[in-house]
Each structure stands twice: as C-alpha cells, then as structure tokens.
Short mmCIF file of C-alpha atoms and ligand atoms in Angstrom, two decimals:
data_model
loop_
_atom_site.label_atom_id
_atom_site.label_comp_id
_atom_site.label_asym_id
_atom_site.label_seq_id
_atom_site.Cartn_x
_atom_site.Cartn_y
_atom_site.Cartn_z
CA MET B 1 114.69 93.02 72.11
CA GLU B 2 112.16 90.11 73.18
CA LYS B 3 108.63 88.41 73.23
CA LEU B 4 106.35 85.89 74.89
CA LEU B 5 105.36 83.17 72.22
CA ILE B 6 101.83 81.23 73.02
CA HIS B 7 99.53 79.06 71.88
CA LYS B 8 96.34 78.29 73.22
CA SER B 9 96.50 76.20 76.78
CA GLY B 10 95.15 75.19 79.45
CA PRO B 11 93.39 73.37 82.17
CA LEU B 12 96.46 74.44 84.58
CA GLN B 13 96.13 71.58 87.10
CA GLY B 14 98.84 70.77 89.69
CA THR B 15 100.93 73.29 92.54
CA VAL B 16 102.68 77.12 92.22
CA ALA B 17 104.55 78.99 95.41
CA ILE B 18 104.02 82.15 95.42
CA HIS B 19 107.87 83.95 95.73
CA GLY B 20 108.42 87.32 98.24
CA ALA B 21 106.05 90.75 97.56
CA LYS B 22 108.14 92.77 95.72
CA ASN B 23 105.65 95.98 96.10
CA ALA B 24 107.11 95.00 99.86
CA ALA B 25 110.35 94.62 99.54
CA LEU B 26 111.45 97.82 97.71
CA PRO B 27 110.38 99.94 100.34
CA ILE B 28 112.26 97.06 102.61
CA VAL B 29 115.47 97.26 100.99
CA ALA B 30 115.24 101.53 100.90
CA ALA B 31 114.97 101.33 104.10
CA CYS B 32 118.43 99.66 105.18
CA LEU B 33 119.69 102.78 104.29
CA LEU B 34 117.48 103.98 107.91
CA GLY B 35 120.40 100.65 109.89
CA ASP B 36 123.87 101.14 111.55
CA GLU B 37 124.32 98.14 110.74
CA PRO B 38 123.61 95.53 107.49
CA SER B 39 120.32 93.56 107.33
CA ILE B 40 119.98 90.57 105.75
CA ILE B 41 116.27 90.03 103.47
CA GLU B 42 114.97 87.01 102.66
CA ASN B 43 112.57 86.25 100.02
CA VAL B 44 113.05 88.63 98.42
CA PRO B 45 111.90 87.91 94.12
CA GLN B 46 114.22 88.19 91.52
CA VAL B 47 112.59 90.65 89.38
CA THR B 48 114.11 93.62 87.72
CA ASP B 49 112.79 96.47 89.92
CA VAL B 50 114.92 94.70 92.91
CA LEU B 51 117.75 95.28 91.07
CA LEU B 52 117.15 98.64 90.19
CA MET B 53 115.96 99.45 94.00
CA SER B 54 120.14 97.72 94.43
CA GLU B 55 122.08 99.39 91.66
CA ILE B 56 120.48 102.80 93.73
CA LEU B 57 121.46 101.69 96.53
CA ARG B 58 125.50 100.81 95.65
CA HIS B 59 125.65 104.27 93.84
CA LEU B 60 124.74 105.74 96.89
CA GLY B 61 127.82 104.25 98.83
CA ALA B 62 125.97 100.70 100.15
CA THR B 63 127.12 97.16 99.70
CA VAL B 64 124.75 94.41 97.95
CA ASP B 65 124.99 91.09 98.28
CA PHE B 66 121.16 89.53 95.51
CA SER B 67 121.79 85.84 95.66
CA GLY B 68 119.11 82.97 95.18
CA ASP B 69 116.03 85.00 96.94
CA ARG B 70 118.44 86.72 99.78
CA LEU B 71 119.73 89.94 99.51
CA THR B 72 122.53 91.95 101.99
CA VAL B 73 122.81 95.45 102.24
CA SER B 74 126.24 96.88 104.40
CA PRO B 75 125.27 100.26 104.58
CA ASN B 76 128.76 100.70 105.36
CA GLY B 77 128.86 104.48 106.19
CA TYR B 78 127.32 105.30 102.66
CA ALA B 79 127.60 109.44 101.59
CA GLY B 80 125.73 109.77 99.12
CA THR B 81 122.07 111.42 97.99
CA VAL B 82 121.40 111.36 95.09
CA ALA B 83 119.20 108.71 92.98
CA PRO B 84 120.36 109.16 88.95
CA TYR B 85 117.50 109.62 86.57
CA GLU B 86 119.25 106.66 84.65
CA LEU B 87 117.86 104.67 87.76
CA VAL B 88 114.82 106.20 89.14
CA SER B 89 112.57 106.57 85.12
CA ARG B 90 112.77 103.09 84.89
CA MET B 91 111.01 102.23 87.89
CA ARG B 92 109.08 105.09 90.10
CA ALA B 93 109.39 103.49 93.23
CA SER B 94 113.36 104.28 93.41
CA ILE B 95 110.96 107.77 95.09
CA CYS B 96 111.07 105.27 98.69
CA VAL B 97 114.83 106.13 99.15
CA LEU B 98 113.61 109.75 100.09
CA GLY B 99 112.17 109.52 103.61
CA PRO B 100 115.47 107.40 104.37
CA LEU B 101 118.18 109.04 102.23
CA LEU B 102 116.53 112.21 104.22
CA ALA B 103 116.26 110.85 107.89
CA ARG B 104 119.54 109.43 107.25
CA GLN B 105 121.66 111.72 105.45
CA GLY B 106 119.97 115.44 105.71
CA LYS B 107 119.39 115.65 102.38
CA ALA B 108 117.66 113.87 99.06
CA GLN B 109 117.68 114.32 94.89
CA VAL B 110 115.73 111.65 93.62
CA SER B 111 115.37 112.68 89.83
CA MET B 112 111.33 113.11 89.80
CA PRO B 113 109.37 109.87 88.23
CA GLY B 114 107.43 111.96 85.57
CA GLY B 115 103.67 109.24 83.93
CA CYS B 116 103.81 107.11 83.39
CA VAL B 117 101.25 104.36 80.92
CA ILE B 118 98.91 104.24 83.52
CA GLY B 119 98.91 108.43 84.21
CA PRO B 120 100.16 110.70 85.87
CA ARG B 121 101.48 110.00 89.07
CA PRO B 122 102.54 112.94 91.84
CA VAL B 123 104.58 112.81 94.17
CA ASP B 124 102.60 115.15 96.07
CA LEU B 125 101.94 113.72 99.42
CA HIS B 126 104.98 112.28 99.70
CA LEU B 127 106.44 115.73 99.92
CA LYS B 128 103.80 116.80 101.80
CA GLY B 129 104.63 114.39 105.14
CA LEU B 130 108.36 114.75 104.86
CA GLN B 131 107.39 118.79 105.18
CA ALA B 132 105.39 118.62 107.82
CA MET B 133 108.46 116.91 109.41
CA GLY B 134 110.91 119.66 108.78
CA ALA B 135 112.31 119.28 105.00
CA THR B 136 112.22 121.46 102.55
CA PHE B 137 112.04 120.79 98.25
CA SER B 138 112.52 122.66 95.14
CA ILE B 139 113.11 121.22 92.48
CA GLU B 140 115.68 121.84 90.53
CA HIS B 141 116.51 120.53 86.93
CA GLY B 142 114.55 117.41 87.14
CA TYR B 143 115.02 116.97 90.21
CA ILE B 144 113.84 116.80 93.75
CA VAL B 145 115.95 118.22 95.58
CA GLY B 146 115.56 118.28 100.18
CA THR B 147 117.40 119.20 102.57
CA ALA B 148 116.60 118.61 106.92
CA ASN B 149 118.92 119.57 109.41
CA GLU B 150 117.03 118.16 111.85
CA LEU B 151 113.36 115.77 111.15
CA ARG B 152 110.68 115.88 113.51
CA GLY B 153 107.25 114.14 114.52
CA ALA B 154 103.96 115.92 113.33
CA LYS B 155 100.56 115.07 112.60
CA ILE B 156 100.36 114.44 109.08
CA HIS B 157 97.19 114.03 106.56
CA LEU B 158 98.25 111.44 104.07
CA GLY B 159 94.96 111.74 102.34
CA GLY B 160 94.54 112.59 98.70
CA SER B 161 92.21 113.16 95.70
CA PHE B 162 92.23 109.11 95.32
CA GLY B 163 92.64 108.30 98.79
CA SER B 164 95.97 106.82 100.37
CA SER B 165 98.97 106.25 98.49
CA VAL B 166 101.21 103.15 99.87
CA LEU B 167 104.76 105.02 99.36
CA ALA B 168 103.91 108.06 100.83
CA THR B 169 103.06 106.05 103.76
CA THR B 170 106.14 103.56 103.27
CA ASN B 171 108.49 106.83 102.92
CA VAL B 172 107.10 108.62 105.30
CA MET B 173 106.74 106.06 108.11
CA SER B 174 110.72 105.12 107.65
CA ALA B 175 111.21 109.14 108.47
CA ALA B 176 109.87 109.25 111.18
CA ALA B 177 111.57 105.97 112.64
CA ILE B 178 114.34 107.63 113.53
CA ALA B 179 112.76 111.74 113.53
CA ASP B 180 112.73 113.28 116.65
CA GLY B 181 109.70 113.02 118.82
CA VAL B 182 106.01 111.66 117.60
CA THR B 183 104.21 111.44 114.01
CA VAL B 184 101.06 110.77 113.52
CA ILE B 185 100.06 109.49 110.61
CA GLU B 186 96.06 109.63 109.50
CA HIS B 187 94.88 108.13 106.32
CA ALA B 188 97.29 106.18 106.11
CA ALA B 189 96.98 103.32 104.06
CA CYS B 190 96.29 99.22 105.25
CA GLU B 191 98.61 98.11 102.33
CA PRO B 192 99.75 93.95 103.42
CA GLU B 193 102.99 95.55 101.65
CA VAL B 194 103.14 98.81 104.53
CA VAL B 195 102.45 96.41 106.96
CA ASP B 196 105.67 94.26 106.28
CA LEU B 197 107.82 97.49 106.51
CA ALA B 198 106.74 98.46 109.42
CA ASN B 199 107.32 95.05 110.85
CA PHE B 200 110.83 95.09 109.14
CA LEU B 201 111.18 98.46 110.97
CA ILE B 202 109.98 97.50 114.23
CA ALA B 203 112.86 94.51 114.30
CA MET B 204 115.04 97.14 113.25
CA GLY B 205 113.89 98.89 116.51
CA ALA B 206 111.42 101.33 115.81
CA ARG B 207 108.71 101.77 117.26
CA ILE B 208 105.37 101.79 115.53
CA GLU B 209 101.65 101.85 116.31
CA GLY B 210 98.60 100.75 113.98
CA HIS B 211 100.43 99.61 111.02
CA GLY B 212 97.65 98.64 108.92
CA SER B 213 95.15 101.04 109.36
CA PRO B 214 94.92 104.15 108.73
CA VAL B 215 96.07 106.22 111.98
CA ILE B 216 99.64 104.83 111.82
CA ARG B 217 101.66 106.21 115.41
CA ILE B 218 105.51 106.54 115.24
CA GLU B 219 108.09 106.82 118.37
CA GLY B 220 111.23 108.25 117.34
CA VAL B 221 114.39 106.61 117.97
CA GLU B 222 118.09 107.12 117.50
CA ARG B 223 119.28 104.29 115.80
CA LEU B 224 118.16 101.25 113.78
CA HIS B 225 120.49 97.88 113.75
CA GLY B 226 120.64 95.92 111.28
CA VAL B 227 118.39 92.64 111.55
CA ARG B 228 117.41 89.16 109.69
CA TYR B 229 113.60 90.02 107.81
CA ARG B 230 111.30 87.31 105.60
CA ILE B 231 109.22 89.33 103.36
CA ILE B 232 105.84 88.59 102.72
CA PRO B 233 104.29 87.22 100.09
CA ASP B 234 103.20 88.64 97.10
CA ARG B 235 99.46 88.41 97.07
CA ILE B 236 99.62 90.08 93.43
CA GLU B 237 101.11 87.57 92.34
CA ALA B 238 98.84 84.97 94.42
CA GLY B 239 96.01 87.09 92.46
CA THR B 240 97.60 87.18 88.98
CA TRP B 241 97.42 82.29 89.46
CA MET B 242 93.45 82.25 90.62
CA THR B 243 92.63 85.21 87.77
CA ALA B 244 95.03 82.61 85.66
CA THR B 245 93.35 79.50 86.86
CA ALA B 246 89.59 81.01 85.92
CA ILE B 247 90.69 81.54 82.25
CA LEU B 248 92.69 77.85 81.48
CA GLY B 249 90.01 76.37 84.25
CA GLY B 250 91.93 73.38 85.83
CA ASP B 251 93.10 72.92 89.82
CA LEU B 252 95.76 75.21 91.08
CA THR B 253 97.51 75.24 94.42
CA ILE B 254 99.55 78.20 95.15
CA GLU B 255 100.98 78.61 98.03
CA GLY B 256 102.24 80.54 99.87
CA ALA B 257 99.23 82.41 99.21
CA LEU B 258 97.52 84.68 102.59
CA ALA B 259 93.29 84.36 102.35
CA ASP B 260 94.08 87.62 104.44
CA HIS B 261 95.72 89.47 101.93
CA LEU B 262 93.56 88.16 99.13
CA GLY B 263 89.65 88.90 100.20
CA ALA B 264 88.52 90.90 97.60
CA VAL B 265 89.60 88.73 94.72
CA ILE B 266 88.43 85.86 96.18
CA ASP B 267 85.09 87.46 96.85
CA LYS B 268 84.73 88.58 93.28
CA LEU B 269 86.28 85.64 92.15
CA CYS B 270 83.77 83.33 94.02
CA GLU B 271 81.11 85.24 92.03
CA THR B 272 82.39 84.29 88.70
CA THR B 273 81.13 80.51 90.40
CA MET B 274 85.02 80.25 90.87
CA ALA B 275 85.59 77.10 94.11
CA ILE B 276 88.32 78.46 96.36
CA ASP B 277 89.23 76.44 99.54
CA LYS B 278 91.34 77.78 101.86
CA LEU B 279 94.39 75.91 102.92
CA ASN B 280 97.27 76.19 105.51
CA GLY B 281 99.67 78.62 104.12
CA SER B 282 97.99 77.91 100.69
CA LEU B 283 94.69 78.10 99.00
CA ARG B 284 93.00 75.79 96.28
CA VAL B 285 91.69 77.18 93.41
CA ARG B 286 88.98 75.21 90.70
CA ARG B 287 87.18 76.57 87.53
CA SER B 288 84.15 74.92 88.55
CA ARG B 289 81.80 75.02 86.26
CA ASP B 290 81.54 76.37 82.81
CA PRO B 291 81.22 79.68 81.69
CA ILE B 292 82.69 82.74 83.71
CA ARG B 293 80.23 84.45 84.77
CA ALA B 294 80.94 88.38 84.03
CA VAL B 295 80.92 90.14 87.42
CA ASP B 296 81.37 94.42 88.02
CA VAL B 297 84.68 95.40 89.84
CA THR B 298 86.11 98.50 91.43
CA THR B 299 89.41 98.92 92.50
CA LEU B 300 89.75 100.92 95.75
CA PRO B 301 93.07 101.44 98.03
CA PHE B 302 93.10 97.41 100.61
CA PRO B 303 91.02 95.89 101.59
CA GLY B 304 89.18 96.70 98.74
CA PHE B 305 89.50 95.33 95.08
CA PRO B 306 93.68 95.80 93.90
CA THR B 307 94.22 98.53 90.90
CA ASP B 308 97.00 95.66 90.09
CA LEU B 309 94.30 92.84 89.54
CA GLN B 310 92.10 95.26 86.96
CA ALA B 311 94.76 93.92 83.96
CA PRO B 312 94.65 90.05 84.21
CA MET B 313 90.62 91.31 85.31
CA MET B 314 89.28 92.41 82.42
CA ALA B 315 91.20 89.63 80.88
CA LEU B 316 89.00 87.58 82.42
CA MET B 317 85.62 88.66 82.26
CA ALA B 318 86.77 89.36 78.40
CA ARG B 319 85.27 85.75 78.08
CA ALA B 320 83.18 85.70 80.75
CA ARG B 321 80.00 84.91 80.25
CA GLY B 322 77.47 88.57 80.14
CA VAL B 323 78.21 91.78 80.25
CA SER B 324 80.47 93.26 83.35
CA VAL B 325 81.71 97.12 84.79
CA LEU B 326 85.58 97.70 85.31
CA THR B 327 85.96 100.92 87.45
CA GLU B 328 89.20 102.60 88.35
CA ARG B 329 89.30 104.00 91.95
CA VAL B 330 92.85 104.28 91.83
CA TYR B 331 93.93 105.66 88.95
CA PRO B 332 91.64 106.35 86.79
CA GLU B 333 93.76 106.30 83.61
CA ARG B 334 94.68 102.41 84.19
CA PHE B 335 93.45 101.09 80.92
CA MET B 336 96.22 100.83 77.92
CA HIS B 337 94.88 97.60 77.59
CA ILE B 338 91.44 97.66 76.33
CA ALA B 339 93.11 98.34 73.12
CA GLU B 340 95.53 94.89 72.55
CA LEU B 341 92.57 93.10 74.24
CA ASN B 342 90.50 94.03 71.77
CA ARG B 343 93.34 93.48 68.82
CA MET B 344 91.85 90.05 70.21
CA GLY B 345 89.20 89.65 69.16
CA ALA B 346 87.43 91.28 72.88
CA SER B 347 84.65 94.15 73.41
CA ILE B 348 85.59 96.83 75.56
CA THR B 349 85.07 100.26 75.05
CA ARG B 350 85.59 102.68 78.48
CA GLU B 351 83.87 105.13 79.49
CA GLY B 352 85.51 107.52 81.72
CA THR B 353 87.07 105.63 84.93
CA SER B 354 84.36 102.51 83.60
CA ALA B 355 85.56 100.11 80.79
CA ILE B 356 82.62 97.75 79.61
CA VAL B 357 83.64 94.52 79.14
CA LYS B 358 81.34 91.91 76.26
CA GLY B 359 82.52 88.78 77.33
CA VAL B 360 83.16 86.90 73.60
CA ASP B 361 82.90 83.40 72.65
CA ARG B 362 86.45 83.07 71.39
CA LEU B 363 89.33 85.39 71.58
CA SER B 364 92.45 85.71 68.66
CA GLY B 365 95.96 85.27 68.60
CA ALA B 366 97.73 88.51 67.05
CA PRO B 367 100.59 90.22 67.86
CA VAL B 368 100.67 92.97 71.28
CA THR B 369 102.22 94.72 72.84
CA ALA B 370 102.78 95.41 76.84
CA PRO B 371 101.98 98.49 78.30
CA ASP B 372 103.14 98.44 81.54
CA LEU B 373 103.75 95.37 84.34
CA ARG B 374 100.55 93.88 85.42
CA ALA B 375 99.01 94.59 81.58
CA SER B 376 101.55 92.47 80.56
CA ALA B 377 100.75 89.04 82.62
CA ALA B 378 96.66 89.87 81.17
CA LEU B 379 97.89 89.79 77.76
CA VAL B 380 99.47 87.03 78.45
CA LEU B 381 96.98 85.09 79.96
CA ALA B 382 94.35 86.30 77.05
CA GLY B 383 96.64 85.04 74.45
CA LEU B 384 96.87 81.75 76.53
CA THR B 385 92.78 80.87 76.02
CA ALA B 386 92.77 82.22 72.35
CA GLU B 387 92.98 80.86 68.84
CA ASN B 388 96.34 80.20 67.15
CA GLN B 389 99.37 82.46 67.86
CA THR B 390 99.65 85.17 70.23
CA GLU B 391 102.51 87.17 69.96
CA VAL B 392 103.09 89.92 73.02
CA GLY B 393 105.32 91.90 73.33
CA GLY B 394 107.06 94.87 75.85
CA VAL B 395 108.26 91.67 78.36
CA GLU B 396 110.13 93.85 79.89
CA HIS B 397 107.50 94.43 81.58
CA LEU B 398 106.22 91.21 83.11
CA ASP B 399 109.91 90.44 84.29
CA ARG B 400 110.53 93.51 86.62
CA GLY B 401 107.25 92.19 88.80
CA TYR B 402 107.08 89.09 87.59
CA GLN B 403 109.13 85.59 88.30
CA ASP B 404 109.35 83.17 86.32
CA PHE B 405 105.85 83.52 85.20
CA GLU B 406 106.56 81.52 82.06
CA ASN B 407 108.52 78.61 83.62
CA GLU B 408 105.90 77.97 85.86
CA LEU B 409 103.25 77.93 83.28
CA VAL B 410 105.29 75.74 80.79
CA ARG B 411 105.71 73.45 83.81
CA LEU B 412 101.48 73.60 84.58
CA GLY B 413 101.57 72.65 80.40
CA ALA B 414 101.17 75.85 79.24
CA ASP B 415 102.93 76.45 75.31
CA ILE B 416 104.14 79.92 75.81
CA ARG B 417 108.03 80.88 74.20
CA ARG B 418 110.14 83.54 74.91
CA ILE B 419 112.06 84.66 71.56
CA THR B 420 114.40 87.21 70.50
CA ALA B 421 114.01 88.87 67.28
CA GLU B 422 116.93 86.94 65.82
CA GLU B 423 115.82 84.13 66.90
CA ARG B 424 113.07 83.25 64.20
CA PRO B 425 114.25 83.69 60.61
CA ASP B 426 111.01 85.99 59.81
CA ALA B 427 110.84 88.04 63.04
CA ALA B 428 112.79 90.78 61.26
CA LEU B 429 110.22 91.07 58.61
CA ALA B 430 107.71 90.45 60.99
CA PHE B 431 108.25 92.73 63.25
CA ASN B 432 109.24 95.17 60.26
CA VAL B 433 105.95 95.56 59.38
CA GLU B 434 104.34 95.46 63.06
CA ARG B 435 106.41 98.77 62.94
CA ASP B 436 104.68 99.72 59.98
CA THR B 437 101.18 99.35 61.05
CA GLY B 438 101.44 103.18 62.68
CA GLU B 439 99.47 101.87 65.49
CA GLU B 440 100.06 103.03 68.86
CA ARG B 441 101.09 100.83 71.36
C1 UD1 A 1 101.64 101.71 94.57
C2 UD1 A 1 102.66 100.06 94.59
C3 UD1 A 1 101.84 99.89 92.84
C4 UD1 A 1 100.06 100.15 92.39
C5 UD1 A 1 99.85 100.73 94.11
C6 UD1 A 1 98.14 101.35 94.45
C7 UD1 A 1 105.12 99.96 95.13
C8 UD1 A 1 106.02 99.62 94.45
N1 UD1 A 1 104.01 100.33 93.93
O1 UD1 A 1 102.61 102.44 94.39
O2 UD1 A 1 101.83 98.75 92.40
O3 UD1 A 1 99.13 100.16 91.58
O4 UD1 A 1 100.53 101.67 95.00
O5 UD1 A 1 97.98 99.28 95.32
O6 UD1 A 1 104.14 99.41 96.29
N2 UD1 A 1 99.02 109.80 94.93
C9 UD1 A 1 98.93 111.83 94.98
N3 UD1 A 1 99.83 111.81 95.35
C10 UD1 A 1 100.47 111.41 95.73
C11 UD1 A 1 100.81 109.81 95.60
C12 UD1 A 1 99.87 109.20 95.12
O7 UD1 A 1 97.91 111.94 94.35
O8 UD1 A 1 101.88 111.81 96.05
C13 UD1 A 1 98.36 109.09 93.93
C14 UD1 A 1 98.32 108.38 92.33
O9 UD1 A 1 98.67 109.08 91.10
C15 UD1 A 1 96.95 107.43 92.56
C16 UD1 A 1 96.42 106.80 94.11
O10 UD1 A 1 97.54 107.86 94.89
O11 UD1 A 1 96.21 107.98 92.23
C17 UD1 A 1 97.41 106.14 94.40
O12 UD1 A 1 98.96 105.76 95.22
P1 UD1 A 1 100.29 105.26 95.58
O13 UD1 A 1 99.52 104.08 96.88
O14 UD1 A 1 100.80 106.18 95.44
O15 UD1 A 1 100.84 104.32 94.59
P2 UD1 A 1 102.35 104.03 94.70
O16 UD1 A 1 102.85 103.92 95.87
O17 UD1 A 1 102.96 104.43 93.50
#
C-alpha cells in the first residue's frame, strides 16, 4: 500500500513536458489488432492503463513490446477472442478491444465492465452500434459474447442520454474500417482522441472522413497494414498542470500542450484571473493576481469543459474567492472527491448533478483517499496548498493515468514523497487507525 506525503508548496516555476495521451493510446493500441502487420506507436505514456491494455493484447496472442515511449504490437495472426475479467475489472477501457475483435475474428468475449465510483457505466451504445452492423450479443456468465459472421456498413446514431460516447465511437469506427460497405456514425464523439484514432486508422489504409465532427463516414477496406504512428499530447495532463499553476501560483511553461485541445479550459482559467500565453507548441501559464476568482463550470463533451478536469477544477475552486457551481453533464455521479476535499476543510455541498463550492482561505492537511484517477490529482493539488501534512492514499489511481507526476512536481520544487506502509515505523498504526474510523472511502 503506497501513499503520498505532501506538504504545502509552490509557486511552480519552470517547464514541464506533456506525455502522450492515455485516452488516445488505449483505442489505438487495441486497433493494432486490425492490422496484418506490426505497428509501432510512439509517444505512448508509461501508465498502468496502457500496461493493462498491453496485457490484454498478449492474452489474445499478439506480441507487445513496450520500451521507453515506444510500443510495438505484432498481431502475429493472434487467435484469442477473450478479454478476461481479471484484466477488464481493472480497467473499463478494455472494452476498446470489442470492435477490433469482432471485425477481425468474428467473435469477442469481453468481460462486462461493472459500474465504478464515477457512477453507472453502461455499454449499450457500443452494442447498439455494432449490432447495427450485423453483430449479435448475449450476456453470459458476466461476459459480453459477440459474434459477427460478416460486419456490414450501416447508418448509426450513437447519441445517448448523456451525449456522445467516446469509446463507443472508437469501437464502431475501428470495426467499420474493415467492414463491408459504408458506415455513417451520427452523433459521433468529437474528442481529439477520436480524431487521433481516425488518423491512425487512415495511416493504416482506412478510408475515413468527418472525424472531429459529429458525423463520421467510414468506407470499409479489405485490409489494414502496419504503421509507425505518434500519439497526440495528453490534454488532460496539460490541463492538470495548468490547474496546478492556478492553485500553487507561479509561471509554468507546458511543452506539448495544444491550445486547440484546451479551449474551454483556457477560457475558464482566464476567467479566474490566470494569464495564459499560446506559444509555439507550448502554453505559458501564470497566476497573474491573487486571489483566484470563483467561476462556474459545466462539463460537456468536447469542445466543452472536460469531465476529466472537473475534480482538479474543484480543488482550485475550493481555494478561490467566492462561490462556484460545478455541474456534471457527462458523469452525473462523479463527485466522490467532495467528501475527501471537505476532510481537508473545503466547503462543498452537492445538489443533484452540481457541486456548490464556497472558497475558503485555507485547507488543512489530512489523510484522504483518492476514489478515482482524476480525483487523485485533485487531492494531490489540494494537499500542496494545505497547512501541515496531507497523506493521499489510493495512489494506484494516479499511476493509471499520470506518468511521473510526483517526480515532476518534486523537480519543480514541491514537497511530495511516496511511501509504503513499511517505510514508516508508525505507519501500520496510522493506517489502522484510519481504517477504524469506519468512514466510507
Ligand atoms: C472516455 C474517457 C474518460 C472520459 C469520458 C468522457 C477513455 C479511455 N476514457 O470514457 O476518461 O471521462 O470518455 O469524456 O477514453 N454512456 C452510455 N452508454 C454507453 C457508453 C456511455 O450511456 O454505451 C454514457 C456514460 O455513462 C457517460 C457518457 O455516456 O455518462 C459519456 O461516456 P463515454 O464517452 O462513453 O466515456 P468513455 O468513452 O467510457
């Protein structure tokens, strides 16, 4: 069991380089299963979600080599069709293999992803899209069992109750790339990671138009070849560093941050009084004036404010001057971090799909536990602005999506250190006391 020990730090001065986008890497690595030849993916972040996806591909029979930021997938005529519970239960995005497996093998058995702390996570849109192309599904023993003798192009509307679905769009687009005929996806997700997958498939020989818009047209081709492809920079990692600078103050140049992918985030942070300069291939972020001004934020599909930055934004608003309302339109239940931030002295109440955040002058360090990936970053940022020591548990969530986050913080002067229970003589006792509180984590 690892924890992060954090003390008040800042300002952040210097430069940080953004890694490749995890959420682009996952569907792209899965889509390597569509090719006849090895593909080399560059700028792949070394995070546990990507390692898990590599494990799934190996389990299916592909050869995966991951060294540095380069990941090579050799499909080798893989024959597997099963993505097992042990792997899928650790990462919902394992569902990315469903479309490629059905298209290539005519069969797929993917463990049904359960709900998670950010709320129910249905897969109806994935199934609806692939069914329209001729696949049939049943749920057996906790697995989605899909078969498709032949996938045919179709016109598919992929809008759901909460808007478009990123991974349903990537699954259908991947399958359609080698299906028979033309597929048109309406209400497609427009996220940059969807565009990156489309560009990867096009490099492999696919015929795709309209990616980045709500209507994508895919004309199926006979085969896809291997390619060398470079993943886009991670806009959520960049947004986290921007928020970190807003919370801790300073002057940070974020190399690789693409302004076009961060429009809503730049807009909101500028409203809080941050100064943001668009440089060539990077963003310079400065906290121009004290204090940070409270702003209202509503999460929406791209190009709206990303749900993945709602928790870091809440940590910022917890210290802002005034009251802000953060509204979730993508995951209405994604508020587990409220209770943890309140343990540190924040003043946040939930009303339906909104959080009402009254900014406070100080946070006080406390033992807290990260409930999910992006909440882990929010708690680290809150800890860096809190009095005394903060202990953040659940750091395995941080490792799922942020490469070198704490090392980079240390390099920029922050006081943050990873410990295991064994490293501290009083640790076992301290951890047991926490468990005895009976609080829900
Ligand atoms: C992806 C991202 C995740 C991000 C999310 C929203 C990856 C690996 N993960 O997740 O970081 O938070 O987009 O930007 O790329 N929904 C349905 N039916 C479905 C699928 C989704 O109702 O079949 C709902 C979801 O419950 C949610 C909304 O649609 O309310 C958006 O989810 P979706 O875009 O599918 O999220 P993911 O693609 O799983």
